[in-house]
Amino acid sequence: MEKFQEGDLVVLIPTFKSKKKRKFVIKLKRGLKTHTHYGSFDHDYILNVSPGDVVETNTGFKFYALKATLVDAVFHFSEFKYATQIIYPRDWGLILSFADIKNGSKVVEIGTGSGAFTAFLVFRVGEKGFVYSYERDPERAETARKNLEKLCVPKRYVIKVRDVAKDGIDEKNVDVVFADIPEPWTIISHAYNALKPSGFFVAYIPTYNQIEKTLLELEKFPFIDIRIIEGFVRDIQPKHYAIRPELKGYYFSAYILFARKVLRKIQ
Amino acid sequence: MEKFQEGDLVVLIPTFKSKKKRKFVIKLKRGLKTHTHYGSFDHDYILNVSPGDVVETNTGFKFYALKATLVDAVFHFSEFKYATQIIYPRDWGLILSFADIKNGSKVVEIGTGSGAFTAFLVFRVGEKGFVYSYERDPERAETARKNLEKLCVPKRYVIKVRDVAKDGIDEKNVDVVFADIPEPWTIISHAYNALKPSGFFVAYIPTYNQIEKTLLELEKFPFIDIRIIEGFVRDIQPKHYAIRPELKGYYFSAYILFARKVLRKIQ
Amino acid sequence: MEKFQEGDLVVLIPTFKSKKKRKFVIKLKRGLKTHTHYGSFDHDYILNVSPGDVVETNTGFKFYALKATLVDAVFHFSEFKYATQIIYPRDWGLILSFADIKNGSKVVEIGTGSGAFTAFLVFRVGEKGFVYSYERDPERAETARKNLEKLCVPKRYVIKVRDVAKDGIDEKNVDVVFADIPEPWTIISHAYNALKPSGFFVAYIPTYNQIEKTLLELEKFPFIDIRIIEGFVRDIQPKHYAIRPELKGYYFSAYILFARKVLRKIQ
Amino acid sequence: MEKFQEGDLVVLIPTFKSKKKRKFVIKLKRGLKTHTHYGSFDHDYILNVSPGDVVETNTGFKFYALKATLVDAVFHFSEFKYATQIIYPRDWGLILSFADIKNGSKVVEIGTGSGAFTAFLVFRVGEKGFVYSYERDPERAETARKNLEKLCVPKRYVIKVRDVAKDGIDEKNVDVVFADIPEPWTIISHAYNALKPSGFFVAYIPTYNQIEKTLLELEKFPFIDIRIIEGFVRDIQPKHYAIRPELKGYYFSAYILFARKVLRKIQ
């Protein structure tokens, strides 16, 4: 049976009831110990077990040890640093589905942030795709770079430190330009030039005021089929004897705007 | 500038105001004409224009011609046949994100249905991934097979006509087993055996009653970290002078249940 | 056992499965017949049965005959005429609860519209309360007047034909000023003057753009404790063997803004 | 100008930015002082000001003093004690609107709880209406009794300590029976007997499992026009320059079931 290996991201999930459902994500490295409120995890010990098995901390707390998903990692891996609020996993898939990002897609991202969505994209565009990510803040770019390395994201991406509003986008003929910056309207002309016809401009927009400005600017360019959505996910309590939605949770993240490039617009 | 080519799926989007925002998706074939309420589209003519350009029907209606996305195709391509209600695009990405389906993933799907979600998956798992799709109804399987061919989905999938509840799953060590059938509880033991440890069992569940039965059956197997969600997407009217959600739309599709395989369960 | 009486509003609910769950509301009048797709209802016959009993049309379709609620009436009473889109019943109660409208309240309504919400209010403010309703469009005011009469709303209301933005509000010291007009910002000064301190200004606002303008104007007056909400109601399919939300429905109506008058504002 | 009077419920709203938007509700009594984190409120001082004016604590924090609404009181009045989770104000109005509770209604409530909804109802049914509230737990009944007194609710209600499932309902011919108990199915026969024909049985139901049992029991009685809803309210951030929904909040409270009594049922 397969064992864990060095470099694996492992999610440790309590076998016991814990109010907060506290998970831990660690990256296995021979000789290391990771300390938590529940005692410490010995990496060497975990390297001797199989994914799906149960491990113990030095104080006897038992955890399931599984291969971590990207969602586990961005929420529970202490080495993943937040440079900014990340795009919520519940929105990742909406962007991917509606902008048709798939194996082979070339995507420009403006606003790398912490790199969580960058990682998500790289894992879906495959060996033939590529993610070009721009971040104007050098510190954030550096944080993202480290995060992506820690997450072992395949090197099908590049992070460039640049203010796209001022200095533009290098790439041409890309499938999608995705913007997660406070002023998406400032980079629309650059997005238009970078996109192939039929390609998608996508913006992640927190407020109505920003939607208004973005729509007004979009009208100046040959973009069509504009769609704005908001996604919302509700958790259902998974108890067979008391099935109901949870009472409290996130009920808003951001609006997502989609627009498609055409060569010219008919009024 | 790139031109359309034979075999391309083209989405034709009205340049004029049309109440229903009626789009058409066609598959280009030399010599063909496609007839619509707005007149007919001449494929030869479209083969001479570039994606993003404007084309006319023989009666003078103008449409933008773009490369079609999968979402365009499943809703507007008359050759895509519905064997069953498809999994909504707004749910595709939730399943993909939370079950960590990515480049290289091996996915078993139980309930091919019309094949829309199968297509979505194949386009994301890439050359190293694979989708094994089981469908117990031979007619539905045939419809799905044709749909996938029409959509030019790369041959990284297989459709097997089989009732998994009775006859099981051939594959072992897969990353995800996804079930979209009325009785997901009947295939949980098979799903457990097919999955690799850390792998995800995912079920698309329309009613509370089915959640209850699925949860009760899940308890008999070493599955942990059970999460049930419902996704909900609202469209925002994209008019800069009157920004508000649309009034009416889909406000439910199905519940999505996730569970992860472990080797043994601690009570 | 009590029988129906002349003037009663009766709701007729099919005893048979009908796709649309078609209800009819009629106002009983001796000698009258009401014609429908299912045959005609004979008022004299209904005047001889008790509420809760079953009646038949002349063609043999059976209906339950119940006392109609206001919600029944505004949706199913053909004599209730729509001058404008009404405020949705799902929003009535939110306004009432959060603006503390109760027995004895004096309410000014700006934008009578069809009078549905006016009726709702009058039935809750009781003998000691009163509803002063302003409508600038004389035709709409006339429609509302007739609607309220047809609904037998007790005469604890008045409808005035006036453009409040230009000509103000007569009343002073009212508990609530409620505005359902396209430009709520134009009547805020008048609302302030009409309200008693602690009283609520409430606006029913369809778009973000109108919220923005209303908030900007509100800042010029001593209003505090501003709250904006949107209410959302989802129907659950009432089948014990298939309990789930309905798939489609209204998922937006309008935003509701609340603000409370104080004597002076501390910056 | 009107001043506050002894016995008034006053809500004190910070004039300063406070992260939690902390309000206080006090009941004015000559000679009293109320102590808070922001210093103490001197009732005598407040008795000398007008509603809508600004008052200071002894340590100089300034608050707006307004007449408190019922919603203010149930959330911010420390003398209002929680015997159980209350029915959320966002649901009060849905029940009232869809069950047509109005001036003059006779309502039976099963499960008084803390009495918040009882108070809401009494304030809407007016002098001609009445609320008969049953609570099987004597301590809870006592808490509710005190709460209603503290809230100065007019004596148009009675609280009876009784287990309705065992001992039934005294009243006949009431307009609405409302149940907020864990087993609503146990009191349906009693509700049927207490209601007038056309009257509403309403249940506040936290889980799907309880809906299922309630629907199964309802089928045994002549109840029709069954409707189940869930209401949900989202707060919008009231900043004119950044209008968007709040990120987090309550997104579920309970399901509300409505059914209407008829004399006999046609299958």
PDB file of N, CA and C in Angstrom, chain A residues 207-210 212 230 232 234 245 255, chain C residues 208-209 211-212 230 232 234 245 252 255:
ATOM      1  N   THR A 207     -18.294  45.483  -5.057  1.00  0.00           N
ATOM      2  CA  THR A 207     -19.423  46.380  -4.777  1.00  0.00           C
ATOM      3  C   THR A 207     -20.165  46.771  -6.053  1.00  0.00           C
ATOM      4  N   TYR A 208     -21.400  47.210  -5.833  1.00  0.00           N
ATOM      5  CA  TYR A 208     -22.227  47.708  -6.927  1.00  0.00           C
ATOM      6  C   TYR A 208     -21.584  48.915  -7.597  1.00  0.00           C
ATOM      7  N   ASN A 209     -20.968  49.777  -6.790  1.00  0.00           N
ATOM      8  CA  ASN A 209     -20.371  50.986  -7.349  1.00  0.00           C
ATOM      9  C   ASN A 209     -19.315  50.628  -8.384  1.00  0.00           C
ATOM     10  N   GLN A 210     -18.561  49.583  -8.105  1.00  0.00           N
ATOM     11  CA  GLN A 210     -17.526  49.148  -9.052  1.00  0.00           C
ATOM     12  C   GLN A 210     -18.125  48.470 -10.291  1.00  0.00           C
ATOM     13  N   GLU A 212     -20.874  49.438 -11.671  1.00  0.00           N
ATOM     14  CA  GLU A 212     -21.332  50.564 -12.499  1.00  0.00           C
ATOM     15  C   GLU A 212     -20.184  51.115 -13.341  1.00  0.00           C
ATOM     16  N   GLU A 230     -23.803  36.480  -9.016  1.00  0.00           N
ATOM     17  CA  GLU A 230     -23.231  36.280  -7.691  1.00  0.00           C
ATOM     18  C   GLU A 230     -23.525  34.847  -7.288  1.00  0.00           C
ATOM     19  N   PHE A 232     -23.404  31.783  -4.343  1.00  0.00           N
ATOM     20  CA  PHE A 232     -23.630  31.725  -2.907  1.00  0.00           C
ATOM     21  C   PHE A 232     -23.813  30.245  -2.589  1.00  0.00           C
ATOM     22  N   ARG A 234     -24.588  27.377   0.473  1.00  0.00           N
ATOM     23  CA  ARG A 234     -25.072  27.175   1.839  1.00  0.00           C
ATOM     24  C   ARG A 234     -24.732  25.758   2.265  1.00  0.00           C
ATOM     25  N   PRO A 245     -30.179  23.467   6.690  1.00  0.00           N
ATOM     26  CA  PRO A 245     -29.040  24.342   6.446  1.00  0.00           C
ATOM     27  C   PRO A 245     -28.420  24.780   7.774  1.00  0.00           C
ATOM     28  N   TYR A 255     -19.314  39.968  -6.834  1.00  0.00           N
ATOM     29  CA  TYR A 255     -19.972  39.762  -8.115  1.00  0.00           C
ATOM     30  C   TYR A 255     -18.922  39.315  -9.132  1.00  0.00           C
TER      31      TYR A 255
ATOM     32  N   TYR C 208     -29.679  49.303  -7.276  1.00  0.00           N
ATOM     33  CA  TYR C 208     -28.523  49.833  -6.568  1.00  0.00           C
ATOM     34  C   TYR C 208     -28.375  51.338  -6.791  1.00  0.00           C
ATOM     35  N   ASN C 209     -28.594  51.761  -8.025  1.00  0.00           N
ATOM     36  CA  ASN C 209     -28.388  53.177  -8.345  1.00  0.00           C
ATOM     37  C   ASN C 209     -29.275  54.067  -7.490  1.00  0.00           C
ATOM     38  N   ILE C 211     -30.439  53.238  -4.511  1.00  0.00           N
ATOM     39  CA  ILE C 211     -29.938  53.191  -3.130  1.00  0.00           C
ATOM     40  C   ILE C 211     -28.881  54.272  -2.953  1.00  0.00           C
ATOM     41  N   GLU C 212     -27.980  54.335  -3.909  1.00  0.00           N
ATOM     42  CA  GLU C 212     -26.873  55.284  -3.806  1.00  0.00           C
ATOM     43  C   GLU C 212     -27.395  56.714  -3.647  1.00  0.00           C
ATOM     44  N   GLU C 230     -32.553  42.931   1.927  1.00  0.00           N
ATOM     45  CA  GLU C 230     -33.366  42.343   0.874  1.00  0.00           C
ATOM     46  C   GLU C 230     -33.919  41.041   1.435  1.00  0.00           C
ATOM     47  N   PHE C 232     -35.996  37.434   0.895  1.00  0.00           N
ATOM     48  CA  PHE C 232     -35.979  36.409  -0.143  1.00  0.00           C
ATOM     49  C   PHE C 232     -36.714  35.209   0.448  1.00  0.00           C
ATOM     50  N   ARG C 234     -38.177  31.265  -0.359  1.00  0.00           N
ATOM     51  CA  ARG C 234     -38.118  30.131  -1.262  1.00  0.00           C
ATOM     52  C   ARG C 234     -39.207  29.149  -0.867  1.00  0.00           C
ATOM     53  N   PRO C 245     -36.559  22.331  -2.139  1.00  0.00           N
ATOM     54  CA  PRO C 245     -37.021  23.614  -2.647  1.00  0.00           C
ATOM     55  C   PRO C 245     -37.566  23.463  -4.067  1.00  0.00           C
ATOM     56  N   PHE C 252     -35.651  37.927  -6.352  1.00  0.00           N
ATOM     57  CA  PHE C 252     -35.428  39.325  -5.971  1.00  0.00           C
ATOM     58  C   PHE C 252     -36.727  40.097  -6.130  1.00  0.00           C
ATOM     59  N   TYR C 255     -34.926  46.227  -2.635  1.00  0.00           N
ATOM     60  CA  TYR C 255     -34.250  46.493  -1.373  1.00  0.00           C
ATOM     61  C   TYR C 255     -35.190  47.309  -0.493  1.00  0.00           C
TER      62      TYR C 255
END
